[in-house]
One Martini backbone bead per residue (centre of mass of N, CA, C, O) as a GRO file, in nm:
protein
  507
    1UNK     BB    1 -21.716  -8.015   1.056
    2UNK     BB    2 -21.439  -8.002   1.226
    3UNK     BB    3 -21.098  -7.937   1.272
    4UNK     BB    4 -21.029  -8.235   1.353
    5UNK     BB    5 -21.041  -8.358   1.067
    6UNK     BB    6 -20.780  -8.233   0.957
    7UNK     BB    7 -20.589  -8.329   1.182
    8UNK     BB    8 -20.645  -8.631   1.152
    9UNK     BB    9 -20.554  -8.661   0.861
   10UNK     BB   10 -20.261  -8.555   0.895
   11UNK     BB   11 -20.169  -8.771   1.113
   12UNK     BB   12 -20.264  -9.028   0.899
   13UNK     BB   13 -20.115  -8.978   0.645
   14UNK     BB   14 -20.106  -9.090   0.329
   15UNK     BB   15 -20.104  -9.159   0.027
   16UNK     BB   16 -20.271  -8.963  -0.221
   17UNK     BB   17 -20.476  -9.002  -0.472
   18UNK     BB   18 -20.573  -8.882  -0.810
   19UNK     BB   19 -20.880  -8.760  -0.967
   20UNK     BB   20 -20.956  -8.599  -1.288
   21UNK     BB   21 -21.250  -8.473  -1.429
   22UNK     BB   22 -21.221  -8.316  -1.761
   23UNK     BB   23 -21.485  -8.150  -1.916
   24UNK     BB   24 -21.756  -8.069  -2.150
   25UNK     BB   25 -21.984  -7.912  -1.936
   26UNK     BB   26 -22.268  -7.800  -1.798
   27UNK     BB   27 -22.432  -7.698  -1.521
   28UNK     BB   28 -22.721  -7.818  -1.652
   29UNK     BB   29 -22.641  -8.143  -1.708
   30UNK     BB   30 -22.723  -8.219  -1.420
   31UNK     BB   31 -22.947  -8.354  -1.208
   32UNK     BB   32 -22.846  -8.207  -0.942
   33UNK     BB   33 -22.903  -7.920  -1.113
   34UNK     BB   34 -23.198  -7.989  -1.278
   35UNK     BB   35 -23.208  -8.188  -1.497
   36UNK     BB   36 -23.493  -8.336  -1.609
   37UNK     BB   37 -23.392  -8.630  -1.716
   38UNK     BB   38 -23.191  -8.769  -1.522
   39UNK     BB   39 -22.892  -8.882  -1.685
   40UNK     BB   40 -22.684  -8.869  -1.400
   41UNK     BB   41 -22.658  -9.096  -1.164
   42UNK     BB   42 -22.349  -9.106  -1.093
   43UNK     BB   43 -22.301  -8.804  -1.039
   44UNK     BB   44 -22.526  -8.778  -0.832
   45UNK     BB   45 -22.398  -8.985  -0.637
   46UNK     BB   46 -22.131  -8.844  -0.599
   47UNK     BB   47 -22.265  -8.602  -0.459
   48UNK     BB   48 -22.407  -8.766  -0.224
   49UNK     BB   49 -22.104  -8.876  -0.130
   50UNK     BB   50 -22.016  -8.574  -0.134
   51UNK     BB   51 -21.930  -8.257  -0.285
   52UNK     BB   52 -22.102  -7.965  -0.376
   53UNK     BB   53 -22.038  -7.705  -0.611
   54UNK     BB   54 -22.202  -7.391  -0.685
   55UNK     BB   55 -21.917  -7.189  -0.707
   56UNK     BB   56 -21.766  -7.284  -0.984
   57UNK     BB   57 -21.466  -7.224  -1.183
   58UNK     BB   58 -21.311  -7.115  -1.449
   59UNK     BB   59 -21.028  -6.941  -1.614
   60UNK     BB   60 -21.182  -6.991  -1.893
   61UNK     BB   61 -21.405  -7.001  -2.188
   62UNK     BB   62 -21.171  -7.214  -2.273
   63UNK     BB   63 -20.989  -7.498  -2.302
   64UNK     BB   64 -20.679  -7.446  -2.306
   65UNK     BB   65 -20.649  -7.232  -2.077
   66UNK     BB   66 -20.784  -7.410  -1.860
   67UNK     BB   67 -20.570  -7.639  -1.861
   68UNK     BB   68 -20.332  -7.460  -1.787
   69UNK     BB   69 -20.451  -7.368  -1.514
   70UNK     BB   70 -20.486  -7.638  -1.370
   71UNK     BB   71 -20.169  -7.734  -1.404
   72UNK     BB   72 -20.050  -7.441  -1.268
   73UNK     BB   73 -20.241  -7.237  -1.092
   74UNK     BB   74 -20.279  -7.024  -1.338
   75UNK     BB   75 -20.340  -6.779  -1.516
   76UNK     BB   76 -20.323  -6.747  -1.852
   77UNK     BB   77 -20.180  -6.462  -1.844
   78UNK     BB   78 -19.931  -6.599  -1.696
   79UNK     BB   79 -19.880  -6.883  -1.874
   80UNK     BB   80 -19.951  -6.786  -2.197
   81UNK     BB   81 -20.273  -6.857  -2.256
   82UNK     BB   82 -20.273  -6.619  -2.492
   83UNK     BB   83 -20.366  -6.313  -2.667
   84UNK     BB   84 -20.269  -5.999  -2.859
   85UNK     BB   85 -20.470  -6.042  -3.102
   86UNK     BB   86 -20.654  -5.847  -3.025
   87UNK     BB   87 -20.893  -5.763  -2.816
   88UNK     BB   88 -21.027  -6.007  -2.614
   89UNK     BB   89 -20.932  -6.282  -2.729
   90UNK     BB   90 -20.994  -6.591  -2.786
   91UNK     BB   91 -20.773  -6.885  -2.743
   92UNK     BB   92 -20.624  -7.172  -2.882
   93UNK     BB   93 -20.504  -7.507  -3.018
   94UNK     BB   94 -20.441  -7.544  -3.311
   95UNK     BB   95 -20.246  -7.689  -3.549
   96UNK     BB   96 -20.095  -7.393  -3.626
   97UNK     BB   97 -19.973  -7.356  -3.363
   98UNK     BB   98 -19.667  -7.266  -3.209
   99UNK     BB   99 -19.741  -7.286  -2.927
  100UNK     BB  100 -19.716  -7.348  -2.560
  101UNK     BB  101 -19.609  -7.486  -2.289
  102UNK     BB  102 -19.384  -7.366  -2.092
  103UNK     BB  103 -19.093  -7.455  -1.930
  104UNK     BB  104 -19.134  -7.247  -1.688
  105UNK     BB  105 -19.360  -7.422  -1.615
  106UNK     BB  106 -19.528  -7.578  -1.338
  107UNK     BB  107 -19.662  -7.885  -1.316
  108UNK     BB  108 -19.831  -8.101  -1.130
  109UNK     BB  109 -19.685  -8.369  -1.225
  110UNK     BB  110 -19.397  -8.270  -1.167
  111UNK     BB  111 -19.436  -8.243  -0.856
  112UNK     BB  112 -19.547  -8.530  -0.796
  113UNK     BB  113 -19.308  -8.695  -0.905
  114UNK     BB  114 -19.107  -8.606  -0.674
  115UNK     BB  115 -19.320  -8.766  -0.466
  116UNK     BB  116 -19.388  -9.060  -0.627
  117UNK     BB  117 -19.566  -9.023  -0.871
  118UNK     BB  118 -19.801  -9.146  -1.106
  119UNK     BB  119 -19.879  -9.019  -1.441
  120UNK     BB  120 -20.197  -8.968  -1.623
  121UNK     BB  121 -20.320  -8.909  -1.953
  122UNK     BB  122 -20.664  -8.891  -2.077
  123UNK     BB  123 -20.681  -8.747  -2.385
  124UNK     BB  124 -20.682  -8.409  -2.393
  125UNK     BB  125 -20.434  -8.172  -2.395
  126UNK     BB  126 -20.399  -7.869  -2.545
  127UNK     BB  127 -20.066  -7.757  -2.496
  128UNK     BB  128 -19.940  -7.857  -2.747
  129UNK     BB  129 -19.793  -8.050  -3.039
  130UNK     BB  130 -19.515  -8.015  -3.015
  131UNK     BB  131 -19.251  -8.183  -2.886
  132UNK     BB  132 -19.191  -7.972  -2.643
  133UNK     BB  133 -19.515  -8.020  -2.539
  134UNK     BB  134 -19.516  -8.284  -2.430
  135UNK     BB  135 -19.649  -8.435  -2.151
  136UNK     BB  136 -19.377  -8.612  -2.091
  137UNK     BB  137 -19.220  -8.321  -2.045
  138UNK     BB  138 -19.453  -8.248  -1.794
  139UNK     BB  139 -19.481  -8.530  -1.586
  140UNK     BB  140 -19.585  -8.751  -1.756
  141UNK     BB  141 -19.580  -9.113  -1.793
  142UNK     BB  142 -19.863  -9.116  -1.944
  143UNK     BB  143 -20.038  -9.156  -2.274
  144UNK     BB  144 -20.388  -9.130  -2.393
  145UNK     BB  145 -20.428  -8.946  -2.695
  146UNK     BB  146 -20.457  -8.598  -2.782
  147UNK     BB  147 -20.346  -8.271  -2.876
  148UNK     BB  148 -20.629  -8.238  -2.999
  149UNK     BB  149 -20.906  -8.217  -3.136
  150UNK     BB  150 -21.167  -8.414  -3.325
  151UNK     BB  151 -21.134  -8.295  -3.589
  152UNK     BB  152 -21.319  -8.370  -3.893
  153UNK     BB  153 -21.222  -8.484  -4.170
  154UNK     BB  154 -20.922  -8.479  -4.343
  155UNK     BB  155 -20.699  -8.479  -4.640
  156UNK     BB  156 -20.376  -8.466  -4.584
  157UNK     BB  157 -20.298  -8.176  -4.731
  158UNK     BB  158 -20.415  -7.923  -4.588
  159UNK     BB  159 -20.508  -8.130  -4.356
  160UNK     BB  160 -20.438  -8.314  -4.085
  161UNK     BB  161 -20.499  -8.564  -3.904
  162UNK     BB  162 -20.539  -8.646  -3.584
  163UNK     BB  163 -20.348  -8.773  -3.344
  164UNK     BB  164 -20.280  -9.074  -3.160
  165UNK     BB  165 -20.150  -9.151  -2.842
  166UNK     BB  166 -19.879  -9.354  -2.699
  167UNK     BB  167 -19.713  -9.168  -2.538
  168UNK     BB  168 -19.457  -9.078  -2.758
  169UNK     BB  169 -19.651  -9.212  -2.984
  170UNK     BB  170 -19.821  -9.267  -3.251
  171UNK     BB  171 -20.118  -9.497  -3.345
  172UNK     BB  172 -20.284  -9.277  -3.508
  173UNK     BB  173 -20.597  -9.154  -3.653
  174UNK     BB  174 -20.849  -8.983  -3.689
  175UNK     BB  175 -21.090  -9.160  -3.896
  176UNK     BB  176 -20.890  -9.393  -3.964
  177UNK     BB  177 -20.833  -9.561  -3.676
  178UNK     BB  178 -21.043  -9.359  -3.526
  179UNK     BB  179 -21.367  -9.371  -3.535
  180UNK     BB  180 -21.603  -9.118  -3.674
  181UNK     BB  181 -21.947  -9.076  -3.719
  182UNK     BB  182 -22.108  -8.798  -3.841
  183UNK     BB  183 -22.397  -8.911  -3.891
  184UNK     BB  184 -22.437  -9.086  -3.607
  185UNK     BB  185 -22.197  -9.052  -3.371
  186UNK     BB  186 -22.011  -9.294  -3.384
  187UNK     BB  187 -21.793  -9.402  -3.108
  188UNK     BB  188 -21.533  -9.580  -2.902
  189UNK     BB  189 -21.361  -9.385  -2.720
  190UNK     BB  190 -21.479  -9.389  -2.430
  191UNK     BB  191 -21.419  -9.692  -2.387
  192UNK     BB  192 -21.117  -9.667  -2.415
  193UNK     BB  193 -21.074  -9.457  -2.188
  194UNK     BB  194 -21.189  -9.631  -1.964
  195UNK     BB  195 -20.988  -9.872  -1.982
  196UNK     BB  196 -20.738  -9.705  -1.927
  197UNK     BB  197 -20.819  -9.628  -1.639
  198UNK     BB  198 -20.858  -9.907  -1.513
  199UNK     BB  199 -20.571 -10.016  -1.573
  200UNK     BB  200 -20.409  -9.800  -1.424
  201UNK     BB  201 -20.527  -9.841  -1.143
  202UNK     BB  202 -20.455 -10.140  -1.113
  203UNK     BB  203 -20.146 -10.106  -1.143
  204UNK     BB  204 -20.106  -9.915  -0.898
  205UNK     BB  205 -20.230 -10.096  -0.682
  206UNK     BB  206 -20.036 -10.341  -0.720
  207UNK     BB  207 -19.775 -10.134  -0.657
  208UNK     BB  208 -19.840  -9.915  -0.445
  209UNK     BB  209 -19.907  -9.645  -0.623
  210UNK     BB  210 -19.920  -9.331  -0.646
  211UNK     BB  211 -20.167  -9.119  -0.823
  212UNK     BB  212 -20.236  -8.937  -1.139
  213UNK     BB  213 -20.555  -8.881  -1.293
  214UNK     BB  214 -20.626  -8.745  -1.624
  215UNK     BB  215 -20.963  -8.716  -1.741
  216UNK     BB  216 -20.981  -8.574  -2.086
  217UNK     BB  217 -21.248  -8.592  -2.244
  218UNK     BB  218 -21.450  -8.518  -2.578
  219UNK     BB  219 -21.758  -8.609  -2.647
  220UNK     BB  220 -21.904  -8.308  -2.592
  221UNK     BB  221 -21.746  -8.218  -2.835
  222UNK     BB  222 -21.760  -8.088  -3.124
  223UNK     BB  223 -21.812  -8.371  -3.250
  224UNK     BB  224 -22.037  -8.566  -3.124
  225UNK     BB  225 -22.010  -8.878  -2.923
  226UNK     BB  226 -22.096  -9.239  -2.927
  227UNK     BB  227 -22.167  -9.542  -2.854
  228UNK     BB  228 -22.382  -9.777  -2.962
  229UNK     BB  229 -22.515  -9.839  -2.680
  230UNK     BB  230 -22.599  -9.509  -2.648
  231UNK     BB  231 -22.748  -9.467  -2.892
  232UNK     BB  232 -23.070  -9.338  -2.847
  233UNK     BB  233 -23.106  -9.311  -2.502
  234UNK     BB  234 -23.180  -9.010  -2.504
  235UNK     BB  235 -23.376  -8.715  -2.456
  236UNK     BB  236 -23.116  -8.523  -2.583
  237UNK     BB  237 -22.975  -8.684  -2.777
  238UNK     BB  238 -22.649  -8.701  -2.862
  239UNK     BB  239 -22.549  -8.542  -2.621
  240UNK     BB  240 -22.690  -8.726  -2.413
  241UNK     BB  241 -22.541  -8.982  -2.490
  242UNK     BB  242 -22.263  -8.879  -2.406
  243UNK     BB  243 -22.333  -8.821  -2.111
  244UNK     BB  244 -22.419  -9.109  -2.035
  245UNK     BB  245 -22.141  -9.238  -2.091
  246UNK     BB  246 -21.978  -9.071  -1.896
  247UNK     BB  247 -22.136  -9.141  -1.644
  248UNK     BB  248 -22.089  -9.446  -1.660
  249UNK     BB  249 -21.777  -9.429  -1.646
  250UNK     BB  250 -21.752  -9.292  -1.371
  251UNK     BB  251 -21.894  -9.512  -1.216
  252UNK     BB  252 -21.681  -9.735  -1.284
  253UNK     BB  253 -21.437  -9.597  -1.155
  254UNK     BB  254 -21.545  -9.574  -0.865
  255UNK     BB  255 -21.602  -9.879  -0.830
  256UNK     BB  256 -21.308  -9.964  -0.872
  257UNK     BB  257 -21.191  -9.829  -0.624
  258UNK     BB  258 -21.367  -9.989  -0.426
  259UNK     BB  259 -21.288 -10.278  -0.510
  260UNK     BB  260 -20.970 -10.218  -0.445
  261UNK     BB  261 -20.961 -10.039  -0.168
  262UNK     BB  262 -20.892  -9.701  -0.258
  263UNK     BB  263 -21.105  -9.472  -0.203
  264UNK     BB  264 -20.984  -9.351   0.077
  265UNK     BB  265 -20.705  -9.278  -0.110
  266UNK     BB  266 -20.903  -9.107  -0.316
  267UNK     BB  267 -20.913  -8.809  -0.487
  268UNK     BB  268 -21.207  -8.673  -0.646
  269UNK     BB  269 -21.269  -8.468  -0.947
  270UNK     BB  270 -21.541  -8.283  -1.096
  271UNK     BB  271 -21.528  -8.102  -1.414
  272UNK     BB  272 -21.491  -7.807  -1.626
  273UNK     BB  273 -21.351  -7.597  -1.885
  274UNK     BB  274 -21.647  -7.504  -1.974
  275UNK     BB  275 -21.912  -7.410  -2.094
  276UNK     BB  276 -22.153  -7.467  -2.280
  277UNK     BB  277 -22.195  -7.494  -2.634
  278UNK     BB  278 -22.433  -7.299  -2.785
  279UNK     BB  279 -22.336  -7.305  -3.082
  280UNK     BB  280 -22.432  -7.630  -3.090
  281UNK     BB  281 -22.709  -7.570  -3.070
  282UNK     BB  282 -22.925  -7.824  -2.991
  283UNK     BB  283 -22.778  -8.101  -3.079
  284UNK     BB  284 -22.454  -8.019  -2.954
  285UNK     BB  285 -22.567  -7.888  -2.685
  286UNK     BB  286 -22.586  -7.777  -2.374
  287UNK     BB  287 -22.630  -7.676  -2.025
  288UNK     BB  288 -22.649  -7.361  -1.812
  289UNK     BB  289 -22.914  -7.310  -1.720
  290UNK     BB  290 -22.966  -6.990  -1.574
  291UNK     BB  291 -22.732  -6.896  -1.732
  292UNK     BB  292 -22.543  -6.681  -1.922
  293UNK     BB  293 -22.470  -6.824  -2.180
  294UNK     BB  294 -22.135  -6.940  -2.293
  295UNK     BB  295 -21.901  -7.034  -2.444
  296UNK     BB  296 -21.653  -6.763  -2.478
  297UNK     BB  297 -21.773  -6.630  -2.223
  298UNK     BB  298 -21.800  -6.410  -1.914
  299UNK     BB  299 -22.037  -6.534  -1.836
  300UNK     BB  300 -22.171  -6.769  -1.638
  301UNK     BB  301 -22.212  -6.984  -1.874
  302UNK     BB  302 -21.888  -6.983  -1.941
  303UNK     BB  303 -21.763  -7.030  -1.611
  304UNK     BB  304 -21.970  -7.197  -1.468
  305UNK     BB  305 -21.935  -7.510  -1.291
  306UNK     BB  306 -21.938  -7.823  -1.243
  307UNK     BB  307 -21.884  -7.970  -0.901
  308UNK     BB  308 -21.705  -8.259  -0.752
  309UNK     BB  309 -21.628  -8.409  -0.440
  310UNK     BB  310 -21.447  -8.729  -0.372
  311UNK     BB  311 -21.396  -8.895  -0.032
  312UNK     BB  312 -21.416  -9.153   0.130
  313UNK     BB  313 -21.399  -9.093   0.484
  314UNK     BB  314 -21.377  -8.755   0.458
  315UNK     BB  315 -21.625  -8.674   0.299
  316UNK     BB  316 -21.919  -8.585   0.364
  317UNK     BB  317 -22.217  -8.667   0.287
  318UNK     BB  318 -22.401  -8.421   0.117
  319UNK     BB  319 -22.236  -8.182   0.045
  320UNK     BB  320 -22.249  -7.813   0.042
  321UNK     BB  321 -22.087  -7.548  -0.144
  322UNK     BB  322 -22.006  -7.175  -0.154
  323UNK     BB  323 -21.737  -7.182  -0.253
  324UNK     BB  324 -21.506  -7.009  -0.425
  325UNK     BB  325 -21.408  -7.169  -0.717
  326UNK     BB  326 -21.125  -7.319  -0.905
  327UNK     BB  327 -20.932  -7.500  -1.113
  328UNK     BB  328 -20.664  -7.395  -0.975
  329UNK     BB  329 -20.718  -7.539  -0.695
  330UNK     BB  330 -20.626  -7.828  -0.775
  331UNK     BB  331 -20.329  -7.775  -0.752
  332UNK     BB  332 -20.309  -7.691  -0.447
  333UNK     BB  333 -20.473  -7.925  -0.322
  334UNK     BB  334 -20.296  -8.160  -0.424
  335UNK     BB  335 -20.039  -8.072  -0.285
  336UNK     BB  336 -20.152  -8.083   0.001
  337UNK     BB  337 -20.224  -8.388  -0.004
  338UNK     BB  338 -19.902  -8.453  -0.067
  339UNK     BB  339 -19.727  -8.251   0.119
  340UNK     BB  340 -19.706  -7.986  -0.059
  341UNK     BB  341 -19.570  -7.699  -0.193
  342UNK     BB  342 -19.596  -7.437  -0.362
  343UNK     BB  343 -19.449  -7.238  -0.554
  344UNK     BB  344 -19.244  -6.937  -0.460
  345UNK     BB  345 -19.151  -6.804  -0.762
  346UNK     BB  346 -19.472  -6.755  -0.802
  347UNK     BB  347 -19.786  -6.692  -0.902
  348UNK     BB  348 -20.063  -6.828  -0.726
  349UNK     BB  349 -20.421  -6.866  -0.777
  350UNK     BB  350 -20.459  -7.106  -0.617
  351UNK     BB  351 -20.635  -7.274  -0.364
  352UNK     BB  352 -20.696  -7.436  -0.067
  353UNK     BB  353 -20.986  -7.653  -0.019
  354UNK     BB  354 -20.979  -7.821   0.246
  355UNK     BB  355 -21.126  -7.640   0.453
  356UNK     BB  356 -21.393  -7.652   0.290
  357UNK     BB  357 -21.421  -7.968   0.274
  358UNK     BB  358 -21.345  -8.054   0.594
  359UNK     BB  359 -21.472  -7.771   0.757
  360UNK     BB  360 -21.665  -7.555   0.605
  361UNK     BB  361 -21.512  -7.327   0.500
  362UNK     BB  362 -21.486  -6.979   0.405
  363UNK     BB  363 -21.297  -6.835   0.149
  364UNK     BB  364 -21.168  -6.536   0.078
  365UNK     BB  365 -21.227  -6.463  -0.275
  366UNK     BB  366 -21.174  -6.397  -0.596
  367UNK     BB  367 -21.306  -6.371  -0.936
  368UNK     BB  368 -21.159  -6.395  -1.257
  369UNK     BB  369 -21.253  -6.270  -1.586
  370UNK     BB  370 -21.110  -6.387  -1.877
  371UNK     BB  371 -21.024  -6.247  -2.212
  372UNK     BB  372 -20.744  -6.305  -2.283
  373UNK     BB  373 -20.592  -5.985  -2.201
  374UNK     BB  374 -20.874  -5.941  -2.037
  375UNK     BB  375 -21.044  -5.808  -1.773
  376UNK     BB  376 -21.393  -5.835  -1.758
  377UNK     BB  377 -21.432  -5.956  -1.457
  378UNK     BB  378 -21.566  -5.966  -1.111
  379UNK     BB  379 -21.585  -6.160  -0.806
  380UNK     BB  380 -21.745  -6.057  -0.490
  381UNK     BB  381 -21.905  -6.269  -0.361
  382UNK     BB  382 -22.228  -6.184  -0.492
  383UNK     BB  383 -22.062  -5.995  -0.679
  384UNK     BB  384 -22.065  -5.862  -1.024
  385UNK     BB  385 -21.822  -5.702  -1.234
  386UNK     BB  386 -21.831  -5.529  -1.543
  387UNK     BB  387 -21.573  -5.392  -1.758
  388UNK     BB  388 -21.662  -5.588  -1.990
  389UNK     BB  389 -21.848  -5.647  -2.297
  390UNK     BB  390 -21.890  -5.967  -2.486
  391UNK     BB  391 -21.969  -6.196  -2.720
  392UNK     BB  392 -21.992  -6.114  -3.042
  393UNK     BB  393 -21.969  -6.023  -3.345
  394UNK     BB  394 -22.162  -5.911  -3.596
  395UNK     BB  395 -22.026  -6.072  -3.816
  396UNK     BB  396 -22.057  -6.352  -3.678
  397UNK     BB  397 -22.359  -6.336  -3.613
  398UNK     BB  398 -22.448  -6.317  -3.920
  399UNK     BB  399 -22.338  -6.633  -3.955
  400UNK     BB  400 -22.465  -6.787  -3.681
  401UNK     BB  401 -22.286  -6.697  -3.440
  402UNK     BB  402 -22.402  -6.803  -3.109
  403UNK     BB  403 -22.350  -6.766  -2.749
  404UNK     BB  404 -22.677  -6.647  -2.691
  405UNK     BB  405 -22.933  -6.809  -2.745
  406UNK     BB  406 -23.219  -6.641  -2.646
  407UNK     BB  407 -23.029  -6.407  -2.453
  408UNK     BB  408 -23.096  -6.115  -2.477
  409UNK     BB  409 -22.928  -5.832  -2.312
  410UNK     BB  410 -22.949  -5.522  -2.285
  411UNK     BB  411 -22.616  -5.402  -2.254
  412UNK     BB  412 -22.468  -5.699  -2.221
  413UNK     BB  413 -22.498  -5.870  -2.499
  414UNK     BB  414 -22.259  -5.767  -2.681
  415UNK     BB  415 -22.126  -5.703  -3.032
  416UNK     BB  416 -21.944  -5.512  -2.884
  417UNK     BB  417 -21.686  -5.370  -2.725
  418UNK     BB  418 -21.764  -5.280  -2.390
  419UNK     BB  419 -21.687  -5.020  -2.178
  420UNK     BB  420 -21.695  -5.011  -1.786
  421UNK     BB  421 -21.467  -4.877  -1.600
  422UNK     BB  422 -21.621  -4.636  -1.477
  423UNK     BB  423 -21.914  -4.811  -1.496
  424UNK     BB  424 -21.984  -5.088  -1.384
  425UNK     BB  425 -22.152  -5.373  -1.412
  426UNK     BB  426 -22.387  -5.473  -1.157
  427UNK     BB  427 -22.435  -5.788  -0.982
  428UNK     BB  428 -22.659  -6.006  -0.804
  429UNK     BB  429 -22.630  -6.353  -0.795
  430UNK     BB  430 -22.856  -6.424  -0.594
  431UNK     BB  431 -23.094  -6.256  -0.740
  432UNK     BB  432 -22.916  -6.262  -1.042
  433UNK     BB  433 -22.785  -6.522  -1.215
  434UNK     BB  434 -22.863  -6.410  -1.525
  435UNK     BB  435 -22.775  -6.112  -1.578
  436UNK     BB  436 -23.038  -5.885  -1.619
  437UNK     BB  437 -23.001  -5.674  -1.349
  438UNK     BB  438 -22.864  -5.398  -1.306
  439UNK     BB  439 -22.751  -5.190  -1.096
  440UNK     BB  440 -22.783  -4.890  -0.981
  441UNK     BB  441 -22.561  -4.631  -0.985
  442UNK     BB  442 -22.723  -4.459  -0.748
  443UNK     BB  443 -22.694  -4.665  -0.544
  444UNK     BB  444 -22.574  -4.763  -0.244
  445UNK     BB  445 -22.497  -5.050  -0.323
  446UNK     BB  446 -22.313  -4.976  -0.553
  447UNK     BB  447 -22.113  -4.788  -0.409
  448UNK     BB  448 -22.025  -4.984  -0.184
  449UNK     BB  449 -21.931  -5.224  -0.363
  450UNK     BB  450 -21.727  -5.076  -0.558
  451UNK     BB  451 -21.525  -4.999  -0.342
  452UNK     BB  452 -21.439  -5.293  -0.283
  453UNK     BB  453 -21.371  -5.393  -0.572
  454UNK     BB  454 -21.157  -5.181  -0.653
  455UNK     BB  455 -20.937  -5.280  -0.463
  456UNK     BB  456 -20.904  -5.561  -0.590
  457UNK     BB  457 -20.838  -5.469  -0.880
  458UNK     BB  458 -20.592  -5.288  -0.824
  459UNK     BB  459 -20.418  -5.511  -0.703
  460UNK     BB  460 -20.422  -5.706  -0.940
  461UNK     BB  461 -20.301  -5.511  -1.157
  462UNK     BB  462 -20.037  -5.434  -0.997
  463UNK     BB  463 -19.948  -5.766  -0.988
  464UNK     BB  464 -19.945  -5.805  -1.294
  465UNK     BB  465 -19.757  -6.059  -1.486
  466UNK     BB  466 -19.730  -6.135  -1.790
  467UNK     BB  467 -19.689  -6.364  -2.012
  468UNK     BB  468 -19.587  -6.514  -2.285
  469UNK     BB  469 -19.750  -6.531  -2.566
  470UNK     BB  470 -19.861  -6.845  -2.733
  471UNK     BB  471 -20.126  -6.736  -2.938
  472UNK     BB  472 -20.002  -6.560  -3.205
  473UNK     BB  473 -19.868  -6.797  -3.381
  474UNK     BB  474 -19.889  -6.926  -3.718
  475UNK     BB  475 -19.818  -7.258  -3.889
  476UNK     BB  476 -19.857  -7.508  -4.117
  477UNK     BB  477 -19.579  -7.662  -4.061
  478UNK     BB  478 -19.673  -7.753  -3.746
  479UNK     BB  479 -19.846  -7.963  -3.805
  480UNK     BB  480 -19.967  -8.309  -3.810
  481UNK     BB  481 -19.769  -8.460  -4.020
  482UNK     BB  482 -19.498  -8.587  -3.831
  483UNK     BB  483 -19.524  -8.762  -3.587
  484UNK     BB  484 -19.421  -8.957  -3.366
  485UNK     BB  485 -19.430  -9.280  -3.536
  486UNK     BB  486 -19.521  -9.250  -3.841
  487UNK     BB  487 -19.308  -9.437  -3.984
  488UNK     BB  488 -19.418  -9.713  -3.866
  489UNK     BB  489 -19.717  -9.654  -4.015
  490UNK     BB  490 -19.713  -9.480  -4.278
  491UNK     BB  491 -19.810  -9.152  -4.168
  492UNK     BB  492 -19.647  -8.957  -4.317
  493UNK     BB  493 -19.637  -8.613  -4.409
  494UNK     BB  494 -19.615  -8.344  -4.603
  495UNK     BB  495 -19.440  -8.056  -4.546
  496UNK     BB  496 -19.467  -7.740  -4.553
  497UNK     BB  497 -19.368  -7.438  -4.581
  498UNK     BB  498 -19.266  -7.199  -4.391
  499UNK     BB  499 -19.535  -6.948  -4.264
  500UNK     BB  500 -19.547  -6.724  -4.049
  501UNK     BB  501 -19.834  -6.596  -3.861
  502UNK     BB  502 -20.085  -6.419  -3.757
  503UNK     BB  503 -20.332  -6.491  -3.569
  504UNK     BB  504 -20.684  -6.547  -3.607
  505UNK     BB  505 -20.930  -6.399  -3.378
  506UNK     BB  506 -21.277  -6.349  -3.379
  507UNK     BB  507 -21.369  -6.393  -3.049
   0.00000   0.00000   0.00000
């Protein structure tokens, strides 16, 4: 595809709607990436009709910071979704977290809204559950889903069950009003989320309204669930059942766009917030293919993600890209598609992927692998340098918490935080995607490559201005005791006395 494709699109551009499927799945969970059971026919077809990204990354190996990065176009260490409580700790947003997405951050839906878009989030928000962090205060016009993950059931005394919202108010709680059977794994949530998506798309098409749909469901996050129709249908157990239902749902959404005649005006992107959680394996964990470790780590299995761009009539079918991509790029790319410029008053880490998607260009850029407040590694071209290594502590590992089951690599998958800033561990990901064989420190290849990478790292660190950390303070009083709308349902719970404390992050 030549440069005339991009010029042609720009000259004829009308409003382009966006759909982002943002789930927790591993690189190796898709048939198109080699999963043997081939149980993702719709995602595989999406790839055959669009463009497959082989080198696409998330901004953090954990869900909350990744979601903050996608919607702001900024590394979590910039947008505040990190902790300084002990070095290099991953942190997310449990019920007792005090922080959330700061008002100072500009989210993608806020910017699209000013350009006439209607925005909806379906599923998990995970950027703070207190009222000031509500997604409809940050650019979304509609919301159906929850502020936290679907953990539980809780006793509503020590811990409240997680609320489910429609727009501004809760309409029930998980396990009470929205059932999840932990014994069988049965839950109808994915079907509910699917119908929400179909109805929203139909409504926007009928009113000729450009839209942004953020479909962020969590069926593949432990405790894994699937609806009755899909239970027991996969060769991969319950996790496979959940993947099959998600795949079926994405197929129905894409077919709905085609049926309504708006697929050529809708840019759709599928990816994941982190690598598959191997801690939940084998029964409730996915696959990261040949890559090392999984969720929570900055090895490839924790941060390289499946990614597919789909835009009939614009993206040539069957495309494969080796562009180094990141979830933050969806922020900048979406703004570009809408004819908008990213904010100029802050550092934006996402790049515009349209030249890569429409022209086949490869844009030179590094990938930074952060864990909490520490840059753990960087990728430049095919080389990846580890400045720190750590899987999880010996104490956690001794309790059976293992982020790299069956994948011990001596000196690499360390259970203490090991610093390599003087002599980083260097891997060539083309020859060694599993990060098993560090290059010799004495080799010319090592010396030559590290000279180039060091310049990139020095510039990055010199220009890094961290945001105010949002994930440092926890307080049981801020949990989901009495969310908006609870009084109408008779579901308000007694709030304990405020007692803010420093959050403990073991990983």
